[in-house]
Coordinates of C-alpha atoms and ligand atoms in Angstrom, one line a residue:
X1 CA 116.2 166.8 94.2
X2 CA 116.6 170.2 95.7
X3 CA 116.0 172.4 99.1
X4 CA 114.3 175.6 99.4
X5 CA 113.8 178.0 102.2
X6 CA 111.8 181.2 103.0
X7 CA 111.9 183.4 105.9
X8 CA 109.9 186.9 106.3
X9 CA 109.5 189.6 109.0
X10 CA 113.1 189.4 109.9
X11 CA 116.1 191.8 109.8
X12 CA 118.2 188.9 109.5
X13 CA 116.3 187.1 106.7
X14 CA 119.5 186.7 104.8
X15 CA 121.9 185.1 107.4
X16 CA 119.0 182.6 108.5
X17 CA 117.9 181.6 104.9
X18 CA 121.8 180.8 104.5
X19 CA 122.1 178.8 107.5
X20 CA 118.8 176.8 106.8
X21 CA 120.4 176.3 103.3
X22 CA 123.4 174.8 105.0
X23 CA 121.2 172.5 106.6
X24 CA 119.4 171.7 103.7
X25 CA 122.8 171.1 101.7
X26 CA 122.3 167.4 101.8
X27 CA 119.5 168.1 99.0
X28 CA 121.9 169.8 96.5
X29 CA 125.6 170.8 96.4
X30 CA 126.1 172.3 92.9
X31 CA 124.4 175.9 93.3
X32 CA 123.0 177.9 95.8
X33 CA 121.0 181.7 95.8
X34 CA 119.3 184.0 97.8
X35 CA 116.6 186.3 96.8
X36 CA 116.2 189.1 99.4
X37 CA 113.6 192.1 99.5
X38 CA 111.7 194.1 102.1
X39 CA 114.0 197.0 102.3
X40 CA 115.7 197.8 99.1
X41 CA 114.8 196.6 95.4
X42 CA 114.6 192.8 95.5
X43 CA 117.6 191.2 94.2
X44 CA 119.0 187.6 93.9
X45 CA 122.6 186.2 94.2
X46 CA 123.3 183.1 92.9
X47 CA 126.6 181.2 92.5
X48 CA 127.6 177.6 91.7
X49 CA 129.0 175.5 94.7
X50 CA 128.5 175.1 98.8
X51 CA 126.6 177.6 100.6
X52 CA 129.0 178.2 102.8
X53 CA 131.6 179.2 100.4
X54 CA 129.0 181.4 98.4
X55 CA 127.5 183.5 101.2
X56 CA 130.3 184.7 103.7
X57 CA 130.0 187.4 105.9
X58 CA 130.4 190.2 103.1
X59 CA 127.8 189.0 100.9
X60 CA 125.0 188.4 103.6
X61 CA 125.6 191.4 105.6
X62 CA 126.3 194.3 103.4
X63 CA 125.0 193.1 99.8
X64 CA 121.8 191.1 101.1
X65 CA 119.7 193.4 103.6
X66 CA 116.2 193.0 103.4
X67 CA 113.6 191.6 105.7
X68 CA 112.3 188.8 103.6
X69 CA 114.2 186.3 101.5
X70 CA 113.8 182.6 100.0
X71 CA 116.9 180.6 99.3
X72 CA 117.5 177.4 97.2
X73 CA 120.1 174.6 96.9
X74 CA 120.4 172.6 93.6
X75 CA 121.0 169.3 92.6
X76 CA 121.7 167.9 89.2
X77 CA 123.7 166.0 87.1
X78 CA 126.8 167.8 86.0
X79 CA 125.8 167.9 82.7
X80 CA 122.9 170.0 83.4
X81 CA 124.4 172.0 86.1
X82 CA 124.8 175.7 85.3
X83 CA 124.8 178.9 87.0
X84 CA 121.7 179.9 84.4
X85 CA 119.6 177.3 86.3
X86 CA 120.5 178.1 89.7
X87 CA 117.7 179.5 91.6
X88 CA 116.1 181.5 92.9
X89 CA 114.6 182.8 89.6
X90 CA 113.3 186.5 89.7
X91 CA 111.7 188.4 87.2
X92 CA 110.0 191.9 86.9
X93 CA 105.8 191.5 85.9
X94 CA 103.1 193.0 85.9
X95 CA 102.4 192.4 89.5
X96 CA 106.0 193.4 90.6
X97 CA 109.4 192.1 91.5
X98 CA 108.5 188.0 91.8
X99 CA 111.3 185.3 92.6
X100 CA 110.6 181.2 93.1
X101 CA 112.3 178.9 94.1
X102 CA 110.9 175.2 93.7
X103 CA 111.6 171.7 94.4
X104 CA 110.5 168.7 92.5
X105 CA 109.8 168.2 88.7
X106 CA 107.0 169.4 86.8
X107 CA 106.2 166.5 84.5
X108 CA 104.0 168.5 81.7
X109 CA 106.8 171.2 81.5
X110 CA 107.5 170.5 78.0
X111 CA 103.7 171.0 76.8
X112 CA 103.4 174.4 78.7
X113 CA 106.5 175.6 77.7
X114 CA 105.5 174.6 73.9
X115 CA 102.2 176.8 74.2
X116 CA 104.2 179.4 75.8
X117 CA 106.7 179.9 73.3
X118 CA 103.7 180.0 70.8
X119 CA 102.4 182.9 72.7
X120 CA 105.7 184.9 72.6
X121 CA 107.2 184.0 75.5
X122 CA 111.2 184.4 76.0
X123 CA 112.9 181.8 77.9
X124 CA 116.2 182.5 79.9
X125 CA 116.9 179.0 81.7
X126 CA 116.5 175.4 80.7
X127 CA 114.8 174.2 84.2
X128 CA 111.0 173.6 84.4
X129 CA 110.2 176.4 87.0
X130 CA 110.7 179.0 84.6
X131 CA 107.2 178.2 83.3
X132 CA 105.6 179.2 86.8
X133 CA 107.5 182.3 86.2
X134 CA 105.7 182.9 82.5
X135 CA 102.0 181.8 84.1
X136 CA 101.9 184.2 87.1
X137 CA 103.2 187.1 84.6
X138 CA 100.5 186.4 82.3
X139 CA 97.5 186.1 84.7
X140 CA 95.5 188.7 85.8
X141 CA 94.0 189.2 89.4
X142 CA 95.1 189.0 93.1
X143 CA 98.5 186.9 93.9
X144 CA 96.3 184.4 95.4
X145 CA 94.2 183.5 93.0
X146 CA 97.4 184.0 90.0
X147 CA 99.8 181.4 92.1
X148 CA 95.8 178.9 92.5
X149 CA 95.2 179.3 88.7
X150 CA 99.0 178.7 87.7
X151 CA 99.6 175.9 89.7
X152 CA 96.3 174.2 88.2
X153 CA 98.2 174.1 84.9
X154 CA 100.9 172.3 86.4
X155 CA 101.2 168.2 86.8
X156 CA 104.0 166.4 89.0
X157 CA 105.8 167.1 91.6
X158 CA 106.5 171.1 93.0
X159 CA 107.1 172.3 96.7
X160 CA 107.5 176.1 95.7
X161 CA 108.6 179.0 98.0
X162 CA 107.6 182.9 96.3
X163 CA 108.6 186.3 97.4
X164 CA 107.0 189.6 96.4
X165 CA 108.2 192.5 98.4
X166 CA 107.4 191.4 102.1
X167 CA 105.0 188.7 100.9
X168 CA 105.9 184.9 101.4
X169 CA 103.9 182.4 99.5
X170 CA 104.5 178.5 100.3
X171 CA 102.6 176.1 97.8
X172 CA 102.6 172.2 97.9
X173 CA 101.6 170.3 95.0
X174 CA 98.0 168.5 95.5
X175 CA 99.9 165.2 95.9
X176 CA 102.6 166.4 98.2
X177 CA 105.4 164.5 96.6
X178 CA 108.1 166.5 98.1
X179 CA 108.0 167.9 101.7
X180 CA 107.3 171.5 102.6
X181 CA 106.8 172.6 106.4
X182 CA 106.1 175.6 108.2
X183 CA 107.8 176.8 111.1
X184 CA 108.3 180.4 113.4
X185 CA 111.1 182.1 114.8
X186 CA 110.1 185.1 117.1
X187 CA 107.6 187.1 114.7
X188 CA 108.8 185.6 111.5
X189 CA 107.4 182.5 109.6
X190 CA 109.8 180.2 108.3
X191 CA 108.9 178.0 105.5
X192 CA 111.7 175.0 104.2
X193 CA 112.0 171.5 102.9
X194 CA 112.8 170.0 106.0
X195 CA 112.1 170.7 109.8
X196 CA 115.5 170.3 110.7
X197 CA 116.7 173.7 108.7
X198 CA 114.0 175.5 110.8
X199 CA 115.3 174.2 114.4
X200 CA 119.0 174.6 113.4
X201 CA 118.3 178.5 113.1
X202 CA 116.4 178.7 116.3
X203 CA 112.9 178.2 115.2
X204 CA 110.0 176.0 116.0
X205 CA 108.4 173.1 113.8
X206 CA 104.6 174.3 113.6
X207 CA 103.3 171.5 110.6
X208 CA 103.6 170.4 107.2
X209 CA 102.1 172.8 104.5
X210 CA 99.4 170.3 103.1
X211 CA 99.2 168.6 99.7
X212 CA 97.5 171.5 97.5
X213 CA 97.8 174.3 100.1
X214 CA 98.8 177.8 99.3
X215 CA 99.8 179.8 102.1
X216 CA 100.6 183.9 102.4
X217 CA 102.6 185.1 105.0
X218 CA 103.5 188.8 105.5
X219 CA 104.2 191.2 108.7
X220 CA 104.7 188.1 110.6
X221 CA 100.6 186.8 110.0
X222 CA 99.0 184.4 108.1
X223 CA 97.2 186.3 105.6
X224 CA 95.5 183.4 103.8
X225 CA 96.0 179.9 103.3
X226 CA 93.6 177.4 101.1
X227 CA 94.0 174.5 99.1
X228 CA 94.3 175.2 95.1
X229 CA 93.0 171.8 94.6
X230 CA 91.7 169.2 96.9
X231 CA 94.1 166.1 96.4
X232 CA 92.6 162.7 96.0
X233 CA 95.0 160.9 98.0
X234 CA 98.5 162.3 99.5
X235 CA 101.4 160.5 97.8
X236 CA 104.6 161.6 99.4
X237 CA 107.7 160.2 98.4
X238 CA 108.8 157.6 100.9
X239 CA 112.5 157.5 99.5
X240 CA 112.8 160.8 101.6
X241 CA 112.8 158.7 104.5
X242 CA 115.0 156.2 102.9
X243 CA 117.7 158.2 101.6
X244 CA 117.3 161.6 100.9
X245 CA 115.9 163.8 104.1
X246 CA 118.2 164.4 107.4
X247 CA 117.5 161.8 110.4
X248 CA 116.8 164.9 112.5
X249 CA 113.8 166.0 110.3
X250 CA 110.6 165.4 111.4
X251 CA 108.1 163.6 108.8
X252 CA 104.8 162.2 109.9
X253 CA 105.0 162.6 113.5
X254 CA 108.5 160.9 114.1
X255 CA 111.9 161.7 112.9
X256 CA 113.4 160.4 109.9
X257 CA 116.1 158.6 112.0
X258 CA 113.3 156.6 114.3
X259 CA 111.7 155.7 110.6
X260 CA 115.2 154.5 109.7
X261 CA 115.8 152.7 113.0
X262 CA 112.4 150.9 112.5
X263 CA 113.2 150.0 108.8
X264 CA 116.3 147.9 110.5
X265 CA 114.3 146.5 113.4
X266 CA 111.9 145.1 110.5
X267 CA 115.2 144.0 108.5
X268 CA 116.3 141.7 111.5
X269 CA 112.9 140.2 111.7
X270 CA 113.3 139.1 107.9
X271 CA 116.3 138.1 108.3
X272 CA 116.2 136.2 112.0
X273 CA 117.8 132.8 110.7
X274 CA 121.1 134.6 109.5
X275 CA 124.0 134.8 112.2
X276 CA 126.7 137.1 112.0
X277 CA 129.7 138.5 114.3
X278 CA 128.6 142.1 113.6
X279 CA 126.1 144.4 112.0
X280 CA 128.0 147.2 110.1
X281 CA 126.5 150.3 108.6
X282 CA 127.5 151.9 105.1
X283 CA 128.1 155.5 106.1
X284 CA 126.1 157.8 106.2
X285 CA 122.7 156.8 105.5
X286 CA 122.8 153.2 106.4
X287 CA 123.6 154.2 110.1
X288 CA 120.2 154.0 111.4
X289 CA 118.8 150.9 110.1
X290 CA 121.8 149.4 111.2
X291 CA 121.5 150.3 114.7
X292 CA 117.8 149.4 114.5
X293 CA 118.9 145.8 113.0
X294 CA 121.6 145.5 116.0
X295 CA 119.2 146.2 118.6
X296 CA 116.4 143.7 117.4
X297 CA 119.2 141.2 116.6
X298 CA 121.1 141.7 119.7
X299 CA 124.1 141.1 117.3
X300 CA 127.0 143.6 118.0
X301 CA 127.0 147.2 116.0
X302 CA 130.2 148.2 114.8
X303 CA 131.6 150.8 112.5
X304 CA 133.8 149.4 110.0
X305 CA 134.2 152.0 107.5
X306 CA 135.9 155.6 107.8
X307 CA 134.2 157.9 105.3
X308 CA 136.1 160.7 104.1
X309 CA 134.0 164.0 103.9
X310 CA 136.3 165.9 101.9
X311 CA 136.0 164.0 98.8
X312 CA 133.5 166.1 96.5
X313 CA 131.1 164.6 93.8
X314 CA 133.6 165.7 91.0
X315 CA 136.7 165.2 92.8
X316 CA 138.1 162.3 90.6
X317 CA 135.8 161.0 87.8
X318 CA 136.3 157.1 88.1
X319 CA 138.0 156.0 84.8
X320 CA 138.9 152.5 85.0
X321 CA 142.2 152.7 86.4
X322 CA 141.1 155.0 89.4
X323 CA 138.0 153.4 90.4
X324 CA 139.8 151.4 93.2
X325 CA 141.4 154.6 94.4
X326 CA 138.4 156.6 94.4
X327 CA 136.5 153.9 96.0
X328 CA 138.9 153.8 99.0
X329 CA 139.2 157.5 99.3
X330 CA 135.6 158.0 100.1
X331 CA 135.2 154.9 102.2
X332 CA 137.9 153.0 103.7
X333 CA 137.4 149.6 105.8
X334 CA 138.6 149.4 109.2
X335 CA 140.9 146.0 108.7
X336 CA 140.7 145.2 112.4
X337 CA 137.0 145.2 112.2
X338 CA 136.1 143.2 109.6
X339 CA 138.9 141.0 108.8
X340 CA 137.9 137.2 109.3
X341 CA 134.3 138.3 110.3
X342 CA 130.9 137.3 109.3
X343 CA 128.8 140.6 108.7
X344 CA 125.5 141.9 108.2
X345 CA 126.2 145.1 106.0
X346 CA 123.3 147.7 106.1
X347 CA 122.7 150.2 102.8
X348 CA 119.9 152.4 102.4
X349 CA 119.7 151.5 98.5
X350 CA 120.9 149.9 95.7
X351 CA 119.9 151.7 92.6
X352 CA 122.7 151.1 89.7
X353 CA 124.5 148.7 92.1
X354 CA 128.1 150.3 91.4
X355 CA 128.6 151.3 94.8
X356 CA 127.7 147.9 96.5
X357 CA 129.6 146.2 94.3
X358 CA 132.7 148.4 94.9
X359 CA 132.0 148.5 98.8
X360 CA 131.9 144.6 98.8
X361 CA 135.0 144.2 96.6
X362 CA 136.8 146.6 99.3
X363 CA 135.4 144.5 102.1
X364 CA 137.3 141.1 100.4
X365 CA 140.3 143.1 99.9
X366 CA 140.5 143.5 103.6
X367 CA 139.9 139.8 104.6
X368 CA 135.9 139.8 105.4
X369 CA 134.5 136.4 105.7
X370 CA 131.2 136.4 104.5
X371 CA 128.8 139.2 103.8
X372 CA 125.2 139.5 104.2
X373 CA 123.9 142.5 102.6
X374 CA 120.5 143.9 103.9
X375 CA 119.0 146.8 102.0
X376 CA 116.7 149.3 103.9
X377 CA 114.2 149.5 101.2
X378 CA 112.9 147.2 98.5
X379 CA 114.4 146.6 95.0
X380 CA 114.2 150.2 93.1
X381 CA 112.3 149.0 89.7
X382 CA 111.2 152.4 88.5
X383 CA 112.5 155.7 87.7
X384 CA 111.6 158.7 89.5
X385 CA 110.0 161.4 88.0
X386 CA 108.8 163.2 91.0
X387 CA 111.9 165.0 91.6
X388 CA 114.4 162.2 92.6
X389 CA 117.5 162.1 90.2
X390 CA 117.5 158.4 89.7
X391 CA 118.6 156.6 86.4
X392 CA 116.6 155.5 83.4
X393 CA 114.9 151.9 83.8
X394 CA 117.8 150.6 81.9
X395 CA 120.5 151.2 84.3
X396 CA 118.3 150.0 87.4
X397 CA 119.9 146.8 88.2
X398 CA 116.8 145.6 90.1
X399 CA 114.8 146.4 87.0
X400 CA 116.4 143.9 84.9
X401 CA 117.9 141.4 87.4
X402 CA 116.3 139.0 90.0
X403 CA 117.1 139.3 93.5
X404 CA 119.3 136.1 93.2
X405 CA 121.1 137.7 90.0
X406 CA 121.8 140.5 92.1
X407 CA 123.3 138.6 94.8
X408 CA 125.3 136.6 92.6
X409 CA 126.6 140.0 90.7
X410 CA 127.4 141.5 94.2
X411 CA 129.1 138.2 95.1
X412 CA 127.4 138.1 98.8
X413 CA 126.3 135.5 100.8
X414 CA 122.9 136.7 101.3
X415 CA 120.9 139.4 99.9
X416 CA 117.6 140.8 102.0
X417 CA 115.8 143.6 101.0
X418 CA 113.1 145.4 103.2
X419 CA 109.6 144.5 102.1
X420 CA 107.3 147.2 100.7
X421 CA 104.7 146.4 103.8
X422 CA 107.5 146.8 106.5
X423 CA 108.9 150.2 104.7
X424 CA 105.3 151.7 104.7
X425 CA 105.0 150.6 108.3
X426 CA 108.5 152.0 109.6
X427 CA 107.5 155.2 108.0
X428 CA 104.2 155.5 109.3
X429 CA 103.6 156.8 113.1
X430 CA 101.5 155.8 115.7
X431 CA 97.8 155.5 114.7
X432 CA 98.5 157.0 111.2
X433 CA 98.5 154.1 109.3
X434 CA 97.3 155.4 106.4
X435 CA 99.2 154.9 103.2
X436 CA 100.1 158.2 102.3
X437 CA 103.6 157.3 100.4
X438 CA 104.5 157.7 96.7
X439 CA 106.3 154.4 96.5
X440 CA 106.5 154.5 92.3
X441 CA 110.1 153.6 92.3
X442 CA 109.4 150.3 94.4
X443 CA 106.0 149.5 92.2
X444 CA 106.6 151.2 89.0
X445 CA 103.3 152.3 89.0
X446 CA 102.8 156.1 88.7
X447 CA 100.2 158.8 89.6
X448 CA 100.4 161.0 86.4
X449 CA 100.5 159.7 83.1
X450 CA 103.8 159.0 82.2
X451 CA 105.3 158.3 78.8
X452 CA 108.7 158.4 76.9
X453 CA 108.4 162.5 76.6
X454 CA 107.5 162.6 80.5
X455 CA 109.6 165.3 82.0
X456 CA 111.8 164.0 84.8
X457 CA 114.8 166.3 85.0
X458 CA 113.1 168.8 87.8
X459 CA 114.9 170.4 90.7
Ligands
AMP1 P1 124.2 152.8 93.2 O1 123.6 151.6 93.8 O2 125.8 152.4 92.7 O3 123.8 153.5 92.3 O4 124.2 153.5 94.6 C1 123.8 153.4 95.9 C2 124.2 154.4 96.3 O5 124.0 155.5 96.2 C3 123.0 154.2 98.0 O6 124.3 153.6 98.8 C4 122.5 155.7 98.3 O7 123.0 155.9 99.7 C5 122.9 156.2 97.1 N1 121.6 157.0 96.7 C6 120.9 156.4 96.5 N2 119.4 157.2 95.6 C7 120.4 158.1 95.2 C8 120.4 159.0 94.1 N3 119.1 159.6 94.0 N4 121.6 160.1 94.3 C9 122.3 159.9 94.6 N5 122.8 158.7 95.5 C10 121.9 158.1 95.9

């Protein structure tokens, strides 16, 4: 879970990259970085924390002057969070100064790292992205061929932006697990994890970078674009549309918002026999599914939670006695909306089950009469090895319990998960009904060989 952006041929490259990174902030809040080049010697500035705090006017205008930039926002669990792993990574090698920013998870990282260590490579970071730098540095030929041959050695999920002087390269793994899109602003091309990052800075979304595609851009012109590997089947993460991506980003020809509205409409069909006073989302990700549900069922849509946006992930570690305080700090029910009501509560997903349990307890504390809990995706039964930070299988409530057992644990009157078929229908657009999605977290089936040693702590 990370966000990446690249901007070229623009005097305001660093400012545009940082604005795009603020737009991608939901993809990672722990560290952020920008590499700038094109005028002076390439340099990289990284720090822990939010983009808007790190990249102030002084840094952007005085310290990051250049015409090409790549940026990165990083999400990790706190144990692995450190400034050394903040990206982009920059190196000086035989091919010049090169920087890389990566979203995904290179599953064969330990094996390649071991091979590189045997050859004498020195590692400065613990992140999987660094192996790409080594592979590039040790290869010969032109940069396009080098990137292609390096990527051929990698397995798993990787959407990448690379910078060398004024040259911006974008590349996506052969399955297209994580998104990567191309856009334009004036005479500059932009590559970003999501289309919203391009549109917010005044650019126009052009198209998705194809699975297996490498694209090289310089001086406002696409120099070359080719497939480093022909993908057998596209497997783009469907959980991006369920939870991770911004609602205003376009995926498969429709906004993520529209996909979520459809998820809610399908849920309403699946629950057509259930009557309730109101439909209520768990903010923020449950919002559009609840809207779709309300439209399809004619049940009143109500917002019954107030979300506090100032509570950071690490504000209070929820020890036993502070758990209730923390729960109420983040989301507090509005008593007059929920008290005495029979509600349909909609959230995007149940992973460990702890969030839902706390919220339902809270609603009971505020006098709710009945809760029908609807989830806008199927039960999560498999851990993700392709770039979403999910817990190990042992901690996934649905991997170890039946739906009825989860219902009893949550103490709700009914529990409905969106079917996989309806989720796929919601995320496909128009005539494009092909199943182009990775659904491993819902099926437990993976596209690459997964073993106990498979690396899953990517970026
Ligand atoms: P839980 O069931 O307690 O693990 O939490 C599930 C909630 O966390 C859902 O409401 C989602 O909005 C959110 N969520 C889903 N996937 C993730 C993830 N990979 N990282 C952080 N939050 C997530």
